[in-house]
Amino acid sequence: MEFDWQIFVDALTSEAFVSGAALTIGLAAAAQAAAIVIGLGVALLRASPIAPLRWVAATYVWLFRAIPTLLQLLFVWNALPQLIPSLRDPWFTPFLAAFVALALNEAAYMAEIIRSGLNAVDKGQVLAGKTLGLTSGQVFRLIVMPQTIRVIIPPTGNEFITLLKLTSLASVISLRELLTITSQTVSVNFRFAELYTAATVWYLLIVSIFMLLQSRLERRYQWTSRAEGRRGAAAAVPAIVTVNR
Amino acid sequence: MSIDPAPTVPAEPGPMIEADNLVKRYGDFEVLRGVSLAVARGQVKVIVGPSGSGKSTFLRCLALLEPVDAGRVVLEQRDVSWKVGAGGGTERRLAPYRSQLCMVFQHFNLFPHLTALQNVMVGPMHVRHTPKRQAEAEAMALLDRVRLGDRAGRYPHELSGGQQQRVAIARALAVRPRVMLFDEPTSALDPELVREVIDVMEELAAEGMTMIVVSHEMRFAHEAANAIVMMDEGEIIEEAPPDRFFTAPGHERTQRFLQLVKT
């Protein structure tokens, strides 16, 4: 049996594959966004002056990094409804379960990344902000956060790509993401090579687009002025600058 | 263009800023052992002393960037002290006073994600709530004043050390401090860049800014200081006008220190 290009192209462009890919992107993006928010909270708790809060945060990171992601997914989908009856209702979809499991899991990793990013900001920056009369909240928002974001973009990009691929685990809870679609189609026509290649192309495409977005984001955080004449740096000059006099 | 227009109030009843018996401990180690210093409006005092003598710590305590274990910081007759163990809300109370006691740092501490102009605009916009357009105009004027108008759009890493420190001075001036505190402002600079920063500081002094400067730039001390203060082992051991300080220091430790600095 030779590689049938027609089957490959048909699968690649089929509605099922496109919707599977869309679901994969949607799940990964939503889980990553939630993970950043939760991770920021956990990272701040880990730096709290109140010891019990630090312990709670450290325990969270320990727990969610120690348990395999697949087990967390199965736990949320199968075990939680057993313990919480209301989760047996139809609103608790596979997508929601996968979102909750992946977001909680990813948040543990993001917490560590954000913590290291916060630590990377020179303490002198905080002093400089405070001596101008900025409040602690302003110092965090205006000074510490932008510098932290710059540091955490590359590792967060890594995490997002990992997360994109982890969404394939959700095939075990019958979420119709890209890999589930592929497996289901394969089980009908046994065209492994064509369909796996189609899935591969979709994953490559999705990851490539996000890598492109990441490099644009990194350029925005390069903090280099137009005057240095680097290409693409124009986007890095925030609107309030008036370079010319 | 001038700094905070020197108010034409009648003679001051007391000093602009006063440290009253400041004590600061790190664990068991007493960094400041009861330091008192008063600086009148428009005066410039230069603090010298060997490293580890507590100069920088003293300045940070004065700037309300570190709490003290005992003693008071008095700004224009008002006790603004920050004591160790002060409860929540302290930072919010201190913020407005901090901008009146603005500090310039040894390593500049410019915000790397902001241009020179934006660095200077941060204070006016977010502390003084100046409208953006006006903050920009003021910041531009301040950059002109430190002769960096043509560098307004540059980011800190695109500037030389001397330029960065001048931006840092403009940034401090932008919040209209009553007192400026300089913590070794030229010691991180290459020798050929020291002059441009000292020039700006001397101009400020001549215009009547109240300044406390930790520095070993003896030329600045000679030309701009009203008094030189010698610190050693967490105490002020001598204070004298520059001519007397350099020619006839009273304390034996001052004499030894001056020998070291001269060589």
Coordinates of C-alpha atoms in Angstrom, one line a residue:
Chain A
M1 CA 0.0 0.0 0.0
E2 CA 1.6 3.2 -1.1
F3 CA 1.3 6.7 0.3
D4 CA -1.9 8.0 -1.1
W5 CA -1.6 11.8 -1.5
Q6 CA -5.3 12.2 -2.2
I7 CA -6.2 10.7 1.2
F8 CA -3.6 12.8 2.9
V9 CA -4.8 16.1 1.3
D10 CA -8.5 15.2 1.9
A11 CA -7.8 14.5 5.6
L12 CA -5.6 17.6 6.0
T13 CA -8.4 19.8 4.7
S14 CA -11.3 17.9 6.1
E15 CA -13.7 19.7 8.4
A16 CA -13.0 17.2 11.1
F17 CA -9.3 17.9 11.1
V18 CA -9.8 21.7 10.9
S19 CA -12.2 21.7 13.9
G20 CA -9.9 19.3 15.7
A21 CA -7.0 21.7 15.2
A22 CA -9.2 24.6 16.3
L23 CA -10.1 22.8 19.4
T24 CA -6.5 22.0 20.1
I25 CA -5.5 25.7 19.8
G26 CA -8.5 26.9 21.8
L27 CA -7.8 24.5 24.6
A28 CA -4.1 25.2 24.8
A29 CA -4.6 29.0 24.6
A30 CA -7.3 29.0 27.3
A31 CA -5.3 26.7 29.6
Q32 CA -2.1 28.7 29.1
A33 CA -3.9 32.0 29.8
A34 CA -5.5 30.7 33.0
A35 CA -2.2 29.1 34.0
I36 CA -0.4 32.5 33.7
V37 CA -3.0 34.1 36.0
I38 CA -2.9 31.3 38.5
G39 CA 0.8 30.9 38.2
L40 CA 1.3 34.7 38.9
G41 CA -0.8 34.3 42.1
V42 CA 1.1 31.3 43.2
A43 CA 4.5 33.0 42.5
L44 CA 3.5 36.0 44.5
L45 CA 2.3 33.8 47.4
R46 CA 5.7 32.0 47.3
A47 CA 7.3 35.4 48.0
S48 CA 4.8 36.3 50.7
P49 CA 6.1 37.4 54.1
I50 CA 3.4 35.2 55.7
A51 CA 4.9 31.7 56.1
P52 CA 1.7 29.6 55.8
L53 CA 0.9 31.3 52.4
R54 CA 4.3 30.3 51.2
W55 CA 3.7 26.7 52.2
V56 CA 0.4 26.6 50.4
A57 CA 2.0 27.8 47.2
A58 CA 5.0 25.5 47.6
T59 CA 2.6 22.6 48.2
Y60 CA 0.6 23.5 45.1
V61 CA 3.7 23.5 42.9
W62 CA 4.9 20.2 44.4
L63 CA 1.6 18.4 44.0
F64 CA 0.8 19.5 40.4
R65 CA 4.3 18.9 39.1
A66 CA 4.6 15.5 40.8
I67 CA 1.4 13.9 39.5
P68 CA 1.4 12.9 35.8
T69 CA -0.7 15.1 33.6
L70 CA -2.6 12.2 32.3
L71 CA -3.6 11.1 35.8
Q72 CA -4.7 14.7 36.6
L73 CA -6.8 14.7 33.5
L74 CA -8.4 11.4 34.3
F75 CA -8.9 12.5 37.9
V76 CA -10.8 15.7 36.9
W77 CA -12.9 13.9 34.3
N78 CA -13.7 10.6 36.1
A79 CA -13.0 11.0 39.9
L80 CA -14.3 14.5 40.5
P81 CA -17.9 13.8 39.3
Q82 CA -17.9 10.8 41.6
L83 CA -17.1 13.1 44.5
I84 CA -19.1 16.2 43.4
P85 CA -22.5 15.1 42.0
S86 CA -23.2 18.3 40.2
L87 CA -20.2 17.6 37.9
R88 CA -22.2 14.7 36.4
D89 CA -24.5 17.2 34.6
P90 CA -24.0 17.7 30.9
W91 CA -22.4 21.2 31.4
F92 CA -19.2 19.5 32.6
T93 CA -17.9 18.7 29.1
P94 CA -14.7 17.0 28.2
F95 CA -13.4 20.4 27.0
L96 CA -14.1 22.0 30.4
A97 CA -12.5 19.0 32.2
A98 CA -9.4 19.2 30.0
F99 CA -9.2 22.9 30.5
V100 CA -9.3 22.6 34.3
A101 CA -6.8 19.8 34.4
L102 CA -4.3 21.4 32.0
A103 CA -4.6 24.9 33.5
L104 CA -4.0 23.7 37.0
N105 CA -1.1 21.5 35.9
E106 CA 0.5 24.2 33.8
A107 CA 0.0 26.8 36.5
A108 CA 2.5 24.9 38.7
Y109 CA 5.2 25.3 36.0
M110 CA 4.2 28.9 35.2
A111 CA 4.5 29.7 38.9
E112 CA 8.1 28.6 38.9
I113 CA 8.9 30.5 35.7
I114 CA 7.2 33.7 37.0
R115 CA 9.0 33.4 40.3
S116 CA 12.4 33.2 38.6
G117 CA 11.3 36.1 36.4
L118 CA 10.4 38.3 39.4
N119 CA 13.7 37.3 41.0
A120 CA 15.6 38.4 37.9
V121 CA 14.5 42.0 38.3
D122 CA 17.2 44.0 40.1
K123 CA 16.3 45.1 43.6
G124 CA 17.6 48.6 42.7
Q125 CA 14.7 48.9 40.3
V126 CA 12.2 48.7 43.2
L127 CA 14.3 51.2 45.2
A128 CA 14.4 53.6 42.2
G129 CA 10.6 53.4 41.9
K130 CA 10.0 53.9 45.6
T131 CA 12.3 56.9 45.9
L132 CA 10.2 58.6 43.2
G133 CA 7.2 58.2 45.4
L134 CA 5.5 55.3 43.6
T135 CA 3.5 53.0 45.8
S136 CA 4.3 49.3 46.0
G137 CA 1.5 48.5 43.6
Q138 CA 2.7 51.0 41.1
V139 CA 6.2 49.8 41.4
F140 CA 5.0 46.3 40.6
R141 CA 2.8 47.3 37.7
L142 CA 5.0 49.9 36.0
I143 CA 8.5 48.7 36.8
V144 CA 8.7 45.0 37.9
M145 CA 6.0 43.5 35.6
P146 CA 7.4 44.7 32.2
Q147 CA 10.9 43.5 33.1
T148 CA 9.5 40.2 34.3
I149 CA 7.5 39.6 31.1
R150 CA 10.7 40.1 29.1
V151 CA 12.4 37.4 31.0
I152 CA 9.6 34.9 31.0
I153 CA 8.6 35.0 27.3
P154 CA 11.0 32.3 26.1
P155 CA 10.3 29.7 28.8
T156 CA 6.6 30.5 28.5
G157 CA 6.8 29.9 24.8
N158 CA 8.3 26.5 25.6
E159 CA 5.5 25.8 28.0
F160 CA 2.9 26.7 25.5
I161 CA 4.3 24.4 22.8
T162 CA 4.4 21.6 25.4
L163 CA 0.9 22.4 26.4
L164 CA -0.3 22.3 22.8
K165 CA 0.9 18.7 22.5
L166 CA -0.4 17.8 25.9
T167 CA -3.9 18.5 24.7
S168 CA -3.6 15.3 22.8
L169 CA -3.9 13.5 26.1
A170 CA -7.4 14.7 26.2
S171 CA -8.2 12.0 23.6
V172 CA -8.5 9.7 26.6
I173 CA -11.5 11.6 27.8
S174 CA -13.0 11.6 24.3
L175 CA -12.4 15.3 23.6
R176 CA -12.5 15.7 19.8
E177 CA -9.1 17.4 19.5
L178 CA -6.7 16.8 16.7
L179 CA -5.3 13.4 17.7
T180 CA -8.7 12.0 18.7
I181 CA -10.0 12.9 15.2
T182 CA -6.9 11.3 13.6
S183 CA -7.3 8.1 15.6
Q184 CA -11.0 7.9 14.9
T185 CA -10.4 8.3 11.2
V186 CA -7.6 5.8 11.2
S187 CA -9.8 3.2 12.8
V188 CA -12.2 3.5 9.9
N189 CA -9.8 3.4 6.9
F190 CA -6.5 2.2 8.3
R191 CA -4.5 4.8 6.4
F192 CA -2.0 5.4 9.2
A193 CA 0.7 7.1 7.2
E194 CA -1.5 9.6 5.4
L195 CA -3.5 10.5 8.5
Y196 CA -0.6 10.7 11.0
T197 CA 1.2 12.9 8.4
A198 CA -1.8 15.1 8.2
A199 CA -1.9 15.5 11.9
T200 CA 1.8 16.1 12.0
V201 CA 1.4 18.9 9.4
W202 CA -1.3 20.5 11.5
Y203 CA 0.8 20.4 14.7
L204 CA 3.8 21.9 12.7
L205 CA 1.6 24.6 11.3
I206 CA 0.2 25.6 14.7
V207 CA 3.5 25.6 16.5
S208 CA 5.1 27.6 13.6
I209 CA 2.5 30.3 13.9
F210 CA 3.0 30.6 17.6
M211 CA 6.7 30.7 17.3
L212 CA 6.3 33.6 14.9
L213 CA 4.0 35.3 17.4
Q214 CA 6.6 34.7 20.1
S215 CA 9.4 36.2 18.2
R216 CA 7.3 39.3 17.4
L217 CA 6.5 39.6 21.1
E218 CA 10.2 39.3 22.0
R219 CA 11.0 42.0 19.6
R220 CA 8.5 44.3 21.3
Y221 CA 10.4 43.7 24.6
Q222 CA 13.8 44.5 23.1
W223 CA 13.7 48.1 24.3
T224 CA 15.8 49.4 21.5
S225 CA 15.2 52.8 19.9
R226 CA 14.7 53.6 16.3
A227 CA 18.0 55.5 16.4
E228 CA 19.9 52.2 16.5
G229 CA 18.4 51.4 13.2
R230 CA 17.6 47.8 13.8
R231 CA 14.9 46.5 11.6
G232 CA 11.6 45.9 13.2
A233 CA 12.5 48.0 16.2
A234 CA 10.0 50.6 15.3
A235 CA 7.3 48.5 16.9
A236 CA 9.3 48.6 20.1
V237 CA 9.1 52.4 20.5
P238 CA 6.0 53.0 22.6
A239 CA 3.6 55.7 21.4
I240 CA 4.5 58.3 24.0
V241 CA 8.0 58.8 22.7
T242 CA 8.8 61.9 20.7
V243 CA 12.3 61.2 19.4
N244 CA 12.6 64.3 17.3
R245 CA 13.1 67.7 18.6
Chain B
M1 CA 14.0 76.7 33.6
S2 CA 14.7 76.1 37.3
I3 CA 14.1 73.5 39.8
D4 CA 11.4 73.8 42.4
P5 CA 11.2 77.6 42.5
A6 CA 13.0 78.5 45.7
P7 CA 10.1 79.8 47.8
T8 CA 10.7 83.2 49.2
V9 CA 9.5 82.4 52.7
P10 CA 10.9 84.2 55.6
A11 CA 13.9 82.7 57.5
E12 CA 13.6 79.0 58.2
P13 CA 12.9 78.2 61.8
G14 CA 14.8 74.9 61.5
P15 CA 16.7 72.6 59.1
M16 CA 15.2 71.3 55.9
I17 CA 16.1 67.8 56.8
E18 CA 17.3 66.4 60.0
A19 CA 18.5 62.9 61.1
D20 CA 18.0 62.6 64.8
N21 CA 20.0 59.8 66.5
L22 CA 19.4 57.2 63.8
V23 CA 20.1 53.6 64.8
K24 CA 20.0 50.8 62.3
R25 CA 20.8 47.2 63.0
Y26 CA 21.2 44.2 60.7
G27 CA 20.8 41.3 63.1
D28 CA 23.3 41.9 65.9
F29 CA 25.4 44.3 63.9
E30 CA 24.8 47.9 64.5
V31 CA 25.3 49.7 61.2
L32 CA 24.2 53.1 62.4
R33 CA 25.0 53.9 66.0
G34 CA 23.0 57.1 66.6
V35 CA 23.7 59.3 63.6
S36 CA 22.5 62.9 63.8
L37 CA 22.8 65.4 61.0
A38 CA 20.9 68.6 60.1
V39 CA 21.0 70.3 56.7
A40 CA 19.5 73.7 56.2
R41 CA 17.6 74.7 53.0
G42 CA 19.9 75.1 50.1
Q43 CA 22.9 73.6 51.9
V44 CA 25.1 70.9 50.5
K45 CA 26.7 68.3 52.8
V46 CA 29.1 65.7 51.5
I47 CA 29.6 62.6 53.5
V48 CA 32.9 60.8 53.3
G49 CA 34.3 57.8 55.1
P50 CA 35.8 54.3 54.5
S51 CA 33.6 51.6 53.0
G52 CA 31.5 49.8 55.5
S53 CA 31.2 53.0 57.6
G54 CA 27.4 53.1 57.1
K55 CA 27.2 56.0 54.6
S56 CA 25.0 54.3 52.1
T57 CA 22.8 52.8 54.8
F58 CA 22.4 56.2 56.4
L59 CA 21.4 57.7 53.1
R60 CA 18.8 54.9 52.4
C61 CA 17.3 55.5 55.9
L62 CA 17.1 59.2 55.2
A63 CA 15.4 58.4 51.9
L64 CA 12.9 56.3 53.8
L65 CA 13.9 53.3 51.7
E66 CA 14.9 51.4 54.9
P67 CA 13.2 51.4 58.3
V68 CA 15.3 52.5 61.3
D69 CA 15.4 50.8 64.7
A70 CA 15.5 54.0 66.6
G71 CA 15.7 57.8 66.0
R72 CA 13.8 60.2 63.8
V73 CA 13.9 61.5 60.2
V74 CA 12.5 65.1 60.3
L75 CA 11.6 66.8 57.0
E76 CA 10.7 70.5 57.4
Q77 CA 9.8 70.1 61.1
R78 CA 7.7 67.0 60.3
D79 CA 8.6 63.6 61.7
V80 CA 8.4 61.3 58.7
S81 CA 10.4 58.4 60.3
W82 CA 9.9 54.8 59.2
K83 CA 10.4 52.5 62.2
V84 CA 11.2 48.8 62.0
G85 CA 8.0 46.9 62.5
A86 CA 5.7 49.7 61.5
G87 CA 2.3 48.2 60.5
G88 CA 0.5 47.9 57.2
G89 CA -0.2 51.0 55.3
T90 CA 3.2 52.5 56.2
E91 CA 4.4 52.3 52.7
R92 CA 1.4 54.2 51.4
R93 CA 2.0 56.9 54.0
L94 CA 5.7 57.1 53.2
A95 CA 5.3 57.4 49.4
P96 CA 4.7 61.1 49.2
Y97 CA 7.6 61.9 51.6
R98 CA 9.9 59.6 49.6
S99 CA 9.5 61.7 46.5
Q100 CA 10.5 64.8 48.5
L101 CA 13.7 63.0 49.6
C102 CA 14.6 61.7 46.2
M103 CA 17.7 59.5 45.8
V104 CA 20.2 59.1 43.0
F105 CA 21.9 55.8 43.0
Q106 CA 25.5 54.6 42.4
H107 CA 24.3 52.3 39.6
F108 CA 21.7 54.8 38.2
N109 CA 18.9 52.2 38.4
L110 CA 17.2 53.7 35.3
F111 CA 14.2 51.7 34.2
P112 CA 15.6 49.6 31.2
H113 CA 12.2 49.2 29.6
L114 CA 11.6 52.9 29.3
T115 CA 13.3 55.6 27.1
A116 CA 15.2 58.4 28.8
L117 CA 12.1 60.6 28.3
Q118 CA 9.8 58.0 29.8
N119 CA 12.1 57.4 32.7
V120 CA 11.7 61.1 33.6
M121 CA 8.0 61.1 32.9
V122 CA 7.2 58.2 35.3
G123 CA 7.3 60.3 38.5
P124 CA 5.2 63.3 37.2
M125 CA 2.6 61.1 35.6
H126 CA 2.1 58.5 38.3
V127 CA 3.1 60.4 41.5
R128 CA 2.1 64.0 40.7
H129 CA -0.7 63.0 38.3
T130 CA 0.5 65.5 35.8
P131 CA -1.3 65.2 32.4
K132 CA 0.8 63.3 29.9
R133 CA 1.4 66.1 27.5
Q134 CA 2.6 68.4 30.3
A135 CA 4.7 65.7 31.9
E136 CA 6.3 65.2 28.5
A137 CA 7.1 68.8 28.1
E138 CA 8.5 69.0 31.7
A139 CA 10.6 65.9 31.1
M140 CA 11.9 67.3 27.9
A141 CA 12.9 70.5 29.7
L142 CA 14.7 68.5 32.4
L143 CA 16.6 66.4 29.8
D144 CA 17.6 69.6 28.1
R145 CA 18.8 70.9 31.4
V146 CA 21.1 67.9 31.9
R147 CA 22.1 68.4 28.2
L148 CA 20.5 65.2 27.0
G149 CA 17.6 66.6 25.0
D150 CA 18.9 64.8 21.9
R151 CA 18.9 61.5 23.7
A152 CA 15.2 61.6 24.8
G153 CA 14.2 58.6 22.7
R154 CA 17.1 56.4 23.7
Y155 CA 16.8 53.5 26.1
P156 CA 19.2 53.3 29.0
H157 CA 21.4 50.6 27.5
E158 CA 22.0 52.9 24.6
L159 CA 23.5 55.6 26.8
S160 CA 26.9 56.0 28.4
G161 CA 27.2 55.7 32.2
G162 CA 27.5 59.5 32.5
Q163 CA 24.5 60.0 30.4
Q164 CA 22.5 57.5 32.3
Q165 CA 23.4 59.2 35.6
R166 CA 22.3 62.5 34.2
V167 CA 19.0 61.0 33.1
A168 CA 18.7 59.6 36.7
I169 CA 19.2 63.1 38.1
A170 CA 16.6 64.5 35.7
R171 CA 14.2 61.7 36.7
A172 CA 14.7 62.7 40.4
L173 CA 14.2 66.4 39.7
A174 CA 11.0 65.6 37.9
V175 CA 9.2 64.7 41.2
R176 CA 10.4 68.1 42.6
P177 CA 12.2 66.8 45.6
R178 CA 12.8 69.1 48.6
V179 CA 16.1 67.3 49.2
M180 CA 18.2 65.3 46.9
L181 CA 20.3 62.4 48.2
F182 CA 23.2 61.1 46.1
D183 CA 24.7 57.8 46.9
E184 CA 28.2 57.7 45.3
P185 CA 26.8 59.0 42.0
T186 CA 30.1 58.9 40.1
S187 CA 31.9 55.8 41.6
A188 CA 30.5 53.5 38.9
L189 CA 31.6 55.8 36.1
D190 CA 34.7 55.7 33.9
P191 CA 37.0 58.5 35.0
E192 CA 36.4 60.6 31.8
L193 CA 32.6 60.6 32.5
V194 CA 32.7 61.8 36.1
R195 CA 33.0 65.4 35.1
E196 CA 29.7 65.7 33.2
V197 CA 27.8 64.4 36.2
I198 CA 29.7 66.5 38.7
D199 CA 29.0 69.6 36.5
V200 CA 25.2 69.0 36.7
M201 CA 25.4 68.4 40.5
E202 CA 27.4 71.7 40.9
E203 CA 24.7 73.5 38.9
L204 CA 22.0 72.1 41.2
A205 CA 24.0 73.2 44.3
A206 CA 24.4 76.7 42.8
E207 CA 20.7 76.9 42.2
G208 CA 20.0 76.2 45.8
M209 CA 19.0 72.6 45.9
T210 CA 19.4 71.0 49.3
M211 CA 21.7 68.0 48.9
I212 CA 23.3 65.3 50.9
V213 CA 26.0 63.6 48.8
V214 CA 28.0 60.5 49.6
S215 CA 31.0 60.9 47.4
H216 CA 34.8 60.9 47.4
E217 CA 34.9 63.4 44.6
M218 CA 37.1 65.8 46.4
R219 CA 36.7 68.6 43.8
F220 CA 32.9 68.6 44.2
A221 CA 33.4 68.6 48.0
H222 CA 35.7 71.5 47.8
E223 CA 33.6 73.6 45.4
A224 CA 30.0 72.8 46.3
A225 CA 29.8 71.6 49.9
N226 CA 29.0 73.8 52.8
A227 CA 30.2 71.1 55.1
I228 CA 32.0 67.7 54.9
V229 CA 30.9 65.0 57.2
M230 CA 33.2 62.1 58.2
M231 CA 31.6 58.8 59.0
D232 CA 33.3 55.8 60.5
E233 CA 32.0 52.6 62.0
G234 CA 28.4 53.8 62.0
E235 CA 29.0 57.2 63.5
I236 CA 29.6 60.8 62.4
I237 CA 33.0 61.6 63.9
E238 CA 33.6 65.0 62.4
E239 CA 31.8 67.7 60.5
A240 CA 33.6 70.8 59.2
P241 CA 33.6 73.3 56.3
P242 CA 35.7 72.0 53.4
D243 CA 38.7 74.3 53.8
R244 CA 39.1 73.3 57.5
F245 CA 38.2 69.7 56.9
F246 CA 40.9 69.2 54.3
T247 CA 43.6 71.4 55.9
A248 CA 43.1 70.9 59.6
P249 CA 41.0 67.8 60.3
G250 CA 40.3 67.5 64.0
H251 CA 40.0 63.8 64.3
E252 CA 42.9 61.3 64.0
R253 CA 40.8 58.9 61.9
T254 CA 39.9 61.7 59.5
Q255 CA 43.5 62.5 59.0
R256 CA 44.3 58.8 58.3
F257 CA 41.3 58.6 55.9
L258 CA 42.4 61.7 54.0
Q259 CA 45.9 60.3 53.6
L260 CA 44.3 57.2 52.0
V261 CA 42.1 59.2 49.6
K262 CA 44.9 61.5 48.5
T263 CA 47.2 58.8 47.5

